[in-house]
Coordinates of C-alpha atoms in Angstrom, one line a residue:
Chain A
M1 CA 0.5 0.2 -0.1
P2 CA 1.8 3.3 -1.4
Y3 CA 2.4 6.1 1.2
R4 CA -0.5 9.2 0.5
V5 CA 2.1 12.3 -0.4
V6 CA 0.9 15.8 0.4
L7 CA 3.0 18.8 0.1
R8 CA 4.0 22.6 2.4
P9 CA 2.1 25.3 0.0
S10 CA 5.3 26.9 0.5
V11 CA 6.7 23.8 -1.1
A12 CA 4.2 24.1 -3.9
K13 CA 5.7 28.1 -4.4
A14 CA 9.3 26.6 -4.7
I15 CA 9.0 24.5 -7.2
S16 CA 6.6 27.0 -9.0
Q17 CA 10.1 29.1 -8.8
W18 CA 12.3 26.4 -10.6
G19 CA 11.8 27.0 -14.5
L20 CA 11.0 23.4 -15.3
S21 CA 9.8 21.9 -18.4
D22 CA 6.6 20.2 -17.9
F23 CA 8.8 17.1 -19.1
M24 CA 11.1 18.0 -15.6
L25 CA 7.8 18.7 -13.9
V26 CA 5.6 15.6 -14.4
E27 CA 9.2 13.5 -13.3
V28 CA 9.3 15.7 -10.5
Y29 CA 5.5 14.8 -9.9
I30 CA 6.1 11.4 -10.7
R31 CA 9.5 10.4 -8.3
L32 CA 7.4 11.7 -5.8
R33 CA 3.5 10.0 -5.9
E34 CA 5.1 6.5 -7.3
Q35 CA 8.2 6.1 -6.4
L36 CA 9.0 7.5 -3.4
A37 CA 5.0 6.0 -1.7
A38 CA 5.6 3.5 -3.0
D39 CA 9.0 2.7 -0.9
P40 CA 10.4 5.2 1.4
T41 CA 12.0 3.3 3.9
R42 CA 13.9 2.2 0.5
L43 CA 14.6 5.7 -0.8
L44 CA 14.8 8.0 1.9
M45 CA 18.3 9.3 3.3
R46 CA 18.7 9.9 7.0
L47 CA 20.2 13.3 8.1
T48 CA 21.2 14.4 11.6
E49 CA 22.3 18.4 11.5
P50 CA 21.2 21.5 11.2
F51 CA 17.8 18.8 11.2
D52 CA 16.7 15.3 12.7
G53 CA 15.1 13.7 9.6
M54 CA 14.8 12.3 6.1
V55 CA 15.6 13.7 2.7
Y56 CA 14.9 12.0 -0.3
G57 CA 17.1 13.1 -3.1
F58 CA 17.4 12.2 -6.5
H59 CA 19.7 14.2 -9.6
M60 CA 18.8 13.7 -13.9
I61 CA 20.3 14.3 -17.1
D62 CA 17.6 16.6 -18.7
P63 CA 16.6 13.7 -21.5
E64 CA 15.3 16.8 -23.5
N65 CA 18.5 18.9 -23.0
R66 CA 21.3 16.6 -22.4
L67 CA 24.0 19.9 -21.4
C68 CA 22.0 20.3 -18.8
E69 CA 21.6 18.0 -15.4
H70 CA 19.0 19.2 -12.4
F71 CA 19.2 17.8 -8.8
F72 CA 16.2 18.0 -6.5
V73 CA 15.8 17.4 -2.9
F74 CA 12.7 17.3 -0.1
Q75 CA 13.1 17.4 3.6
V76 CA 10.3 15.0 3.5
V77 CA 8.1 13.5 7.5
F78 CA 6.1 10.6 8.0
S79 CA 2.7 11.7 8.9
Q80 CA 1.3 10.3 12.7
D81 CA -1.0 8.6 11.0
E82 CA 1.8 7.3 9.3
Q83 CA 0.4 6.9 6.2
T84 CA 1.0 9.8 4.9
L85 CA 4.4 11.3 3.6
I86 CA 4.4 15.1 3.7
V87 CA 6.8 17.2 1.9
A88 CA 8.4 19.7 4.8
K89 CA 10.6 21.6 2.0
A90 CA 12.4 21.5 -1.0
G91 CA 16.0 22.5 -2.8
Y92 CA 16.7 22.5 -7.1
E93 CA 19.8 22.6 -8.2
R94 CA 20.5 23.1 -12.4
R95 CA 24.0 22.1 -14.0
E96 CA 24.3 22.9 -17.5
G97 CA 26.8 22.9 -19.7
L98 CA 28.3 19.7 -18.5
Chain B
M1 CA 32.6 17.1 2.9
P2 CA 34.1 19.3 0.2
T3 CA 37.9 20.6 0.4
G4 CA 40.1 22.3 -0.9
I5 CA 37.4 25.7 -0.9
L6 CA 38.9 28.5 -2.5
F7 CA 43.0 27.5 -3.5
G8 CA 42.6 26.4 0.1
L9 CA 43.8 29.8 1.1
P10 CA 43.9 29.5 5.1
Q11 CA 42.7 33.0 6.3
G12 CA 46.6 33.8 7.0
Q13 CA 47.1 33.8 2.9
L14 CA 44.7 35.0 2.3
E15 CA 45.9 37.9 5.0
A16 CA 49.3 37.9 3.1
F17 CA 46.9 38.0 -0.2
E18 CA 45.7 41.3 1.4
E19 CA 49.4 42.5 1.7
A20 CA 50.9 41.9 -1.4
L21 CA 48.0 44.4 -2.7
A22 CA 48.6 46.8 0.0
V23 CA 52.1 46.4 -1.0
G24 CA 51.5 47.4 -4.5
K25 CA 49.3 50.4 -3.9
E26 CA 51.9 52.1 -2.3
E27 CA 54.1 51.0 -4.8
I28 CA 52.0 52.8 -7.6
E29 CA 52.0 56.0 -5.5
L30 CA 55.2 56.4 -5.1
T31 CA 56.5 55.7 -8.8
A32 CA 53.9 57.2 -10.7
K33 CA 56.2 59.7 -12.2
D34 CA 58.4 57.4 -13.2
E35 CA 57.9 55.5 -16.4
R36 CA 59.7 52.8 -16.4
K37 CA 58.2 51.4 -13.5
K38 CA 55.0 52.1 -14.2
A39 CA 55.6 49.8 -17.0
R40 CA 56.7 47.2 -14.4
L41 CA 53.4 48.0 -12.1
A42 CA 51.3 47.8 -15.4
N43 CA 52.4 44.2 -16.2
D44 CA 52.0 43.5 -12.6
V45 CA 48.4 44.6 -12.4
K46 CA 47.5 43.1 -15.1
G47 CA 49.3 40.0 -13.6
F48 CA 46.3 40.1 -10.7
L49 CA 43.9 41.1 -13.1
A50 CA 45.0 37.6 -15.6
L51 CA 45.0 35.3 -11.8
C52 CA 41.9 37.2 -10.6
R53 CA 39.8 35.8 -14.2
E54 CA 40.0 32.3 -13.0
I55 CA 38.5 32.9 -9.7
P56 CA 35.4 32.0 -11.3
R57 CA 36.3 29.2 -12.8
V58 CA 37.8 27.8 -9.5
L59 CA 34.0 28.9 -7.9
R60 CA 32.2 26.3 -10.8
R61 CA 34.6 23.6 -9.9
E62 CA 34.0 24.6 -6.3
C63 CA 30.0 24.2 -6.4
D64 CA 30.4 21.6 -9.2
S65 CA 31.7 19.2 -6.3
V66 CA 29.2 19.8 -4.1
L67 CA 27.0 19.0 -6.8
D68 CA 28.8 15.8 -7.8
L69 CA 28.5 14.8 -3.8
M70 CA 24.6 15.4 -3.5
A71 CA 23.8 13.8 -6.6
A72 CA 25.7 10.7 -4.6
G73 CA 23.9 11.3 -1.9
G74 CA 26.9 12.9 -0.1
I75 CA 25.9 16.0 2.1
E76 CA 25.5 14.9 5.4
D77 CA 24.5 18.3 6.2
Y78 CA 23.2 20.6 3.7
G79 CA 24.0 23.9 5.9
A80 CA 27.5 23.5 7.1
T81 CA 27.9 22.9 3.2
G82 CA 25.9 25.8 1.8
L83 CA 28.1 27.9 4.4
E84 CA 31.0 26.8 3.6
L85 CA 31.1 27.5 -0.3
R86 CA 29.1 30.7 0.7
R87 CA 32.9 31.6 2.3
S88 CA 34.5 30.6 -0.6
F89 CA 32.5 33.2 -2.6
A90 CA 32.6 36.3 0.1
K91 CA 36.7 35.4 -0.1
A92 CA 36.1 35.5 -3.7
I93 CA 34.7 38.8 -4.0
E94 CA 37.1 39.8 -1.4
I95 CA 40.1 39.7 -3.2
L96 CA 38.0 40.6 -6.3
N97 CA 37.6 43.4 -4.6
G98 CA 41.3 44.4 -3.3
V99 CA 42.0 44.3 -6.9
Q100 CA 39.2 46.4 -8.0
E101 CA 40.9 49.4 -5.4
L102 CA 44.6 48.3 -7.2
V103 CA 43.4 48.6 -10.3
Q104 CA 41.7 52.3 -9.3
T105 CA 45.2 53.4 -7.5
Y106 CA 47.0 52.8 -10.9
L107 CA 44.2 54.1 -12.6
S108 CA 44.4 57.6 -10.7
T109 CA 47.5 58.1 -11.5
G110 CA 46.8 58.6 -15.1
S111 CA 47.6 55.1 -16.6
S112 CA 45.1 53.4 -18.8
L113 CA 44.1 50.1 -17.9
A114 CA 42.6 48.1 -21.1
E115 CA 41.4 45.4 -18.7
A116 CA 40.1 47.4 -16.2
N117 CA 36.6 47.4 -17.3
A118 CA 37.0 43.5 -17.6
H119 CA 38.1 43.5 -14.0
V120 CA 34.1 45.3 -13.1
E121 CA 32.2 42.7 -15.2
V122 CA 34.3 39.5 -13.7
I123 CA 33.3 40.7 -10.3
E124 CA 29.2 41.3 -11.1
G125 CA 30.3 37.9 -12.5
V126 CA 30.9 36.1 -9.3
K127 CA 27.7 37.8 -7.1
Q128 CA 26.0 36.8 -9.9
Q129 CA 27.0 32.5 -9.7
E130 CA 26.5 32.8 -6.3
Y131 CA 23.1 34.7 -6.5
E132 CA 21.8 32.1 -8.9
F133 CA 23.4 28.6 -6.4
F134 CA 22.0 29.9 -3.5
A135 CA 18.8 31.0 -5.4
H136 CA 16.9 27.5 -4.3
W137 CA 19.5 25.7 -2.1
P138 CA 18.0 23.2 0.3
D139 CA 18.3 25.3 3.6
F140 CA 16.3 22.4 5.8
R141 CA 16.1 23.7 9.6
Q142 CA 14.4 21.3 12.1
E143 CA 11.3 23.9 12.7
D144 CA 10.3 22.8 8.6
I145 CA 9.5 19.5 10.2
E146 CA 7.7 21.3 13.2
G147 CA 5.5 23.1 11.0
A148 CA 4.8 20.3 8.1
L149 CA 3.8 18.5 11.0
S150 CA 1.6 21.6 11.6
D151 CA 0.2 22.5 8.8
F152 CA -0.9 18.7 8.3
Q153 CA -2.6 18.6 11.6
H154 CA -4.7 22.0 10.9
G155 CA -5.9 20.3 7.1
D156 CA -3.3 22.9 5.6
C157 CA -1.1 19.9 3.2
L158 CA -2.2 20.8 -0.7
E159 CA -2.7 16.7 -2.2
I160 CA 0.5 16.1 -4.8
D161 CA -1.8 16.6 -7.4
E162 CA -2.9 19.8 -6.4
A163 CA 0.3 21.0 -5.4
F164 CA 1.9 20.3 -9.0
A165 CA -0.9 22.0 -10.5
Q166 CA -0.6 24.9 -9.0
A167 CA 3.2 24.9 -9.4
K168 CA 2.4 24.8 -12.9
G169 CA -0.3 27.3 -12.7
I170 CA -3.4 25.9 -13.7
S171 CA -5.9 24.1 -12.5
K172 CA -6.5 19.8 -11.0
D173 CA -7.9 18.7 -14.2
K174 CA -5.6 20.1 -17.0
W175 CA -2.8 18.8 -14.0
S176 CA -4.0 15.1 -15.1
V177 CA -4.4 16.0 -18.8
L178 CA -1.1 17.3 -19.2
V179 CA 0.5 14.2 -16.6
E180 CA -1.4 12.1 -19.3
R181 CA 0.1 13.7 -22.2
E182 CA 3.9 13.4 -21.3
I183 CA 3.1 9.8 -19.9
K184 CA 2.0 8.6 -23.8
R185 CA 5.1 11.3 -24.9
R186 CA 7.7 8.9 -22.7
N187 CA 6.2 5.4 -23.6
S188 CA 5.6 6.5 -27.5

């Protein structure tokens, strides 16, 4: 049974500012909704500084522009109902001209 | 954690660099009327400027190292890593501003320097480089977790479809259509 995934409104706003193509936006959506939701214990990485919690990160070369690489990382917390993953915050980097 | 931040310069070496700049400025003022010495000084100043043109590339390599670590899941503390990189940028800008002062002192003797404007562009370029790198840098904090749990309890979080529809600036229905279209495109 996959987890339900919810995002803080500030995360939606942050994503809107990344300037992603439709392809990449859908990719991020699929990674969160399908991959992370299906297997969070495998995909989440534990950090202890500067906060004690979990992050989910991935990177990929843009298939529509092979000179562009995208790096994503999300701070994720399990809800108390243990059925929902809350995306608390997000970070993004882009490298152009590999 | 990446090492070798900006030339691996510890604070003492930066001070030595600053001393060299101060000596350079003093020398420029003392030799302002000696044409032969001025020619030598011009070469020295051009040497400083040539070194400075390397700084954006050095910073780019440091940013790349951080991104490579990020891709490998090797960053254990985003706060500390970001801070270390910011220190590199601060050190770079300090050096660049020091050289700019040297250039201004040189120009104030009535000499000309074709590379002077390009140096200003290097400084602006480094500031832009820093701004772009940190525009969306993950600045994760403990209070974000507490805030997330509180938002969730109060029903303020968005379902993932709604969140991405908002991020795209379209309705949830249009978002579903877009996702379907993208998935078909990938599978075709």
